[in-house]
Amino acid sequence: MPGPVVLSSVPADAFLAVLEFLYANSVRLHRHSVLEVLTAAVEYGLEELRELCLEFVVKVLDVELVCEALQVGVAGPACRWASAWRAALLTRHPSFCCQVAVTFGLGPLQERCIAFIETHTQEALRTRGFLELSAPALLPLLRSDKLRVDEAELVLAARSWARVGAAVLERPVAEVAAPVVRELRLALLAPAELSALEEQNQREPLIPVEQIVEAWKCHALRRGDAARGTPCRRRRGTLPREHHCFLDLPFK
């Protein structure tokens, strides 16, 4: 006689919702469990249930939910970070286990979440969901020109994110941050801010030294393209600083 099938990665509420859908061809979704149901629907190939979940997520999307939804929309089976993060969270944070589930075809959800965060950036950065994003989920955010936040605040948020990842994954902060810190636009910081960042970076490494050097080159040469690969484009939330007037000037 075959033994029971154990679905250890699917919370009970989500599994009951899947059963309801299979037997009744309808489902009652709830904000607190819809992402787990979405994850289960994708894992078991239930396309209609997946679409119902996506529609529901879009309707209830808010600051507290958006980063968790973004994580589900981005994570994939080939993402080593997501796999490691999920394993760690299953051990340390069971209630968060479904946020890095293996998912496919959720590009529209990812785009919707990013657009929401671009409008509510500062609020989203303060949520637990932001701190528990994987690197692949964080990258498209840091690449966006539409974030409504100043770069100094974004650097602080990235450091907090890396600290959480370092604690969960038991790795150095700089190693955790490595996949994403290149997207921080350090040349937007004023010289005093850059000096303070450099001092803090010596105490707690986060950003590669050469990246800080490239930002200083932009200041010294008074050209935004003085250091190749150093992004100087201002975001929507970038606060004006005196040196910004020369950042967009090309070499002659």
Coordinates of C-alpha atoms in Angstrom, one line a residue:
M1 CA 0.0 0.0 0.0
P2 CA 1.6 3.3 -1.0
G3 CA 2.5 5.8 1.7
P4 CA 1.1 9.3 2.1
V5 CA 2.2 12.1 -0.2
V6 CA 3.9 14.8 1.9
L7 CA 3.7 18.3 0.6
S8 CA 5.9 20.0 3.1
S9 CA 6.4 23.2 1.1
V10 CA 2.7 23.9 0.7
P11 CA 0.9 25.5 3.8
A12 CA -2.4 23.9 4.8
D13 CA -4.5 27.0 3.9
A14 CA -3.0 27.0 0.4
F15 CA -3.5 23.3 -0.1
L16 CA -7.1 23.5 1.0
A17 CA -7.7 26.3 -1.6
V18 CA -6.1 24.1 -4.3
L19 CA -8.5 21.3 -3.3
E20 CA -11.4 23.6 -3.3
F21 CA -10.6 24.7 -6.9
L22 CA -10.1 21.1 -8.1
Y23 CA -13.4 19.9 -6.7
A24 CA -15.6 23.0 -7.1
N25 CA -13.9 24.8 -10.0
S26 CA -13.9 27.9 -7.9
V27 CA -11.9 29.2 -5.0
R28 CA -12.1 31.8 -2.2
L29 CA -8.9 33.7 -2.0
H30 CA -7.5 35.6 0.9
R31 CA -4.8 38.3 1.0
H32 CA -2.8 36.5 3.7
S33 CA -2.5 33.3 1.7
V34 CA -2.9 34.1 -2.0
L35 CA 0.8 34.1 -2.8
E36 CA 1.1 30.6 -1.4
V37 CA -1.9 29.5 -3.5
L38 CA -0.3 31.1 -6.5
T39 CA 2.9 29.3 -5.9
A40 CA 1.1 26.0 -5.6
A41 CA -0.9 26.6 -8.7
V42 CA 2.3 27.3 -10.7
E43 CA 4.2 24.3 -9.2
Y44 CA 1.3 21.9 -10.1
G45 CA 0.4 23.4 -13.5
L46 CA -3.0 24.7 -12.6
E47 CA -3.2 27.5 -15.2
E48 CA -6.7 28.7 -14.5
L49 CA -6.1 28.9 -10.7
R50 CA -2.8 30.8 -11.4
E51 CA -4.8 33.4 -13.4
L52 CA -7.3 33.8 -10.7
C53 CA -4.6 34.3 -8.1
L54 CA -2.8 36.9 -10.3
E55 CA -6.0 38.8 -10.8
F56 CA -6.6 38.8 -7.0
V57 CA -3.1 39.9 -6.2
V58 CA -3.3 42.9 -8.5
K59 CA -6.6 43.9 -6.9
V60 CA -5.3 43.8 -3.3
L61 CA -1.7 44.9 -4.0
D62 CA -0.4 47.3 -1.3
V63 CA 2.9 48.4 0.3
E64 CA 3.0 45.4 2.7
L65 CA 2.3 42.8 -0.1
V66 CA 4.1 44.2 -3.1
C67 CA 7.7 43.0 -2.3
E68 CA 6.4 39.5 -1.5
A69 CA 4.5 39.4 -4.7
L70 CA 7.5 40.7 -6.6
Q71 CA 9.6 37.9 -5.2
V72 CA 7.1 35.3 -6.4
G73 CA 7.0 36.9 -9.8
V74 CA 10.8 36.9 -10.2
A75 CA 12.1 33.7 -8.6
G76 CA 12.8 30.8 -11.0
P77 CA 14.2 27.3 -10.8
A78 CA 17.5 28.3 -12.2
C79 CA 18.0 31.0 -9.5
R80 CA 20.6 29.7 -7.1
W81 CA 20.1 32.7 -4.8
A82 CA 16.3 31.9 -4.5
S83 CA 17.0 28.3 -3.8
A84 CA 19.4 29.0 -1.0
W85 CA 17.3 31.8 0.4
R86 CA 14.2 29.5 0.4
A87 CA 16.1 26.8 2.2
A88 CA 17.3 29.2 4.8
L89 CA 13.9 30.8 5.3
L90 CA 12.2 27.4 5.6
T91 CA 14.5 26.8 8.6
R92 CA 14.5 30.2 10.1
H93 CA 11.3 31.9 9.0
P94 CA 8.7 29.2 8.2
S95 CA 5.9 31.7 7.6
F96 CA 7.9 33.2 4.7
C97 CA 8.7 30.0 3.0
C98 CA 6.6 30.5 -0.2
Q99 CA 8.1 33.9 -1.1
V100 CA 10.9 32.3 -3.2
A101 CA 8.9 29.4 -4.7
V102 CA 9.8 28.1 -8.1
T103 CA 7.5 30.0 -10.5
F104 CA 7.1 30.5 -14.3
G105 CA 5.5 33.0 -16.5
L106 CA 4.8 35.8 -14.0
G107 CA 6.4 38.7 -16.0
P108 CA 3.2 40.8 -15.9
L109 CA 3.1 40.4 -12.1
Q110 CA 6.7 41.5 -11.8
E111 CA 6.0 44.6 -14.0
R112 CA 3.0 45.5 -11.9
C113 CA 4.9 45.2 -8.7
I114 CA 7.8 47.3 -9.9
A115 CA 5.5 50.0 -11.1
F116 CA 3.8 50.0 -7.7
I117 CA 7.1 50.3 -5.9
E118 CA 8.2 53.0 -8.2
T119 CA 5.2 55.0 -7.0
H120 CA 5.5 54.1 -3.3
T121 CA 9.3 53.6 -3.0
Q122 CA 10.0 54.9 0.5
E123 CA 7.1 53.0 2.0
A124 CA 8.1 49.8 0.3
L125 CA 11.8 50.1 1.4
R126 CA 10.6 50.0 5.1
T127 CA 8.8 46.7 4.8
R128 CA 10.0 43.3 5.9
G129 CA 9.2 42.1 2.4
F130 CA 11.9 44.4 0.9
L131 CA 14.5 43.1 3.3
E132 CA 13.8 39.5 2.3
L133 CA 13.9 40.0 -1.5
S134 CA 16.3 37.9 -3.4
A135 CA 19.0 39.5 -5.5
P136 CA 17.3 38.8 -8.8
A137 CA 14.1 40.5 -7.5
L138 CA 16.1 43.5 -6.2
L139 CA 18.1 44.1 -9.3
P140 CA 15.3 45.5 -11.6
L141 CA 14.3 47.9 -8.8
L142 CA 17.8 49.3 -8.4
R143 CA 18.0 49.7 -12.2
S144 CA 14.9 51.8 -12.4
D145 CA 15.1 55.5 -13.1
K146 CA 11.5 55.9 -11.6
L147 CA 12.2 55.2 -8.0
R148 CA 10.9 58.0 -5.8
V149 CA 13.8 57.9 -3.3
D150 CA 17.1 59.7 -2.9
E151 CA 20.3 57.7 -3.6
A152 CA 21.6 58.2 -0.1
E153 CA 18.4 56.6 1.3
L154 CA 18.7 53.8 -1.3
V155 CA 22.2 53.0 -0.2
L156 CA 21.1 52.7 3.4
A157 CA 18.2 50.4 2.3
A158 CA 20.7 48.3 0.3
R159 CA 22.9 47.9 3.3
S160 CA 20.0 46.9 5.6
W161 CA 18.9 44.3 2.9
A162 CA 22.5 42.9 2.7
R163 CA 22.7 42.6 6.5
V164 CA 19.5 40.5 6.6
G165 CA 20.7 38.3 3.7
A166 CA 24.1 37.9 5.4
A167 CA 22.4 36.7 8.6
V168 CA 20.1 34.3 6.8
L169 CA 22.6 32.9 4.4
E170 CA 25.5 33.0 6.9
R171 CA 27.7 34.9 4.4
P172 CA 29.6 38.2 4.5
V173 CA 27.6 41.3 3.8
A174 CA 29.8 42.3 0.9
E175 CA 29.3 38.8 -0.7
V176 CA 25.6 39.0 -0.4
A177 CA 25.5 42.6 -1.8
A178 CA 27.8 41.8 -4.7
P179 CA 25.1 41.0 -7.3
V180 CA 23.3 44.3 -6.8
V181 CA 25.5 47.1 -5.5
R182 CA 26.8 48.0 -9.0
E183 CA 23.3 49.5 -9.6
L184 CA 23.8 52.1 -6.8
R185 CA 24.5 55.5 -8.4
L186 CA 27.2 56.7 -6.1
A187 CA 28.1 59.6 -8.3
L188 CA 24.8 61.2 -7.3
L189 CA 26.0 61.6 -3.7
A190 CA 27.7 64.9 -2.7
P191 CA 31.4 64.7 -1.7
A192 CA 30.7 64.8 2.0
E193 CA 28.2 61.9 1.6
L194 CA 30.6 59.9 -0.5
S195 CA 33.4 60.5 2.1
A196 CA 31.0 59.2 4.9
L197 CA 30.1 56.2 2.8
E198 CA 33.7 55.4 2.2
E199 CA 34.5 55.5 5.9
Q200 CA 31.5 53.3 6.7
N201 CA 32.6 51.0 3.9
Q202 CA 35.9 50.5 5.6
R203 CA 34.2 49.5 8.9
E204 CA 31.6 47.3 7.2
P205 CA 32.5 46.4 3.6
L206 CA 29.5 46.6 1.3
I207 CA 30.6 48.3 -2.0
P208 CA 33.7 47.4 -4.0
V209 CA 36.4 50.0 -3.5
E210 CA 36.8 50.5 -7.3
Q211 CA 33.1 51.5 -7.5
I212 CA 33.7 54.3 -5.0
V213 CA 36.8 55.4 -6.8
E214 CA 34.8 55.6 -10.0
A215 CA 32.3 57.9 -8.3
W216 CA 35.2 60.1 -7.1
K217 CA 36.5 60.3 -10.7
C218 CA 33.2 61.8 -11.7
H219 CA 33.6 64.5 -9.0
A220 CA 37.3 65.2 -9.7
L221 CA 36.9 65.5 -13.5
R222 CA 33.5 67.1 -13.3
R223 CA 32.1 64.8 -16.0
G224 CA 29.3 62.3 -15.6
D225 CA 31.0 59.8 -18.0
A226 CA 34.4 60.2 -16.4
A227 CA 34.3 56.6 -15.2
R228 CA 32.8 54.1 -17.5
G229 CA 30.1 51.9 -16.0
T230 CA 29.2 54.4 -13.3
P231 CA 25.5 55.3 -13.7
C232 CA 24.8 59.0 -13.1
R233 CA 21.2 59.2 -14.2
R234 CA 19.0 60.9 -11.7
R235 CA 16.0 59.0 -10.4
R236 CA 12.6 60.6 -9.9
G237 CA 13.3 60.9 -6.2
T238 CA 16.9 62.2 -6.4
L239 CA 17.4 65.3 -4.3
P240 CA 19.2 68.1 -6.1
R241 CA 22.9 68.6 -5.3
E242 CA 25.3 71.3 -6.5
H243 CA 27.4 68.9 -8.5
H244 CA 24.5 67.5 -10.5
C245 CA 24.8 70.2 -13.0
F246 CA 27.8 68.6 -14.6
L247 CA 26.9 64.9 -14.3
D248 CA 25.3 64.8 -17.8
L249 CA 28.1 66.7 -19.6
P250 CA 29.9 64.5 -22.1
F251 CA 33.6 64.6 -22.9
K252 CA 34.5 66.8 -25.8

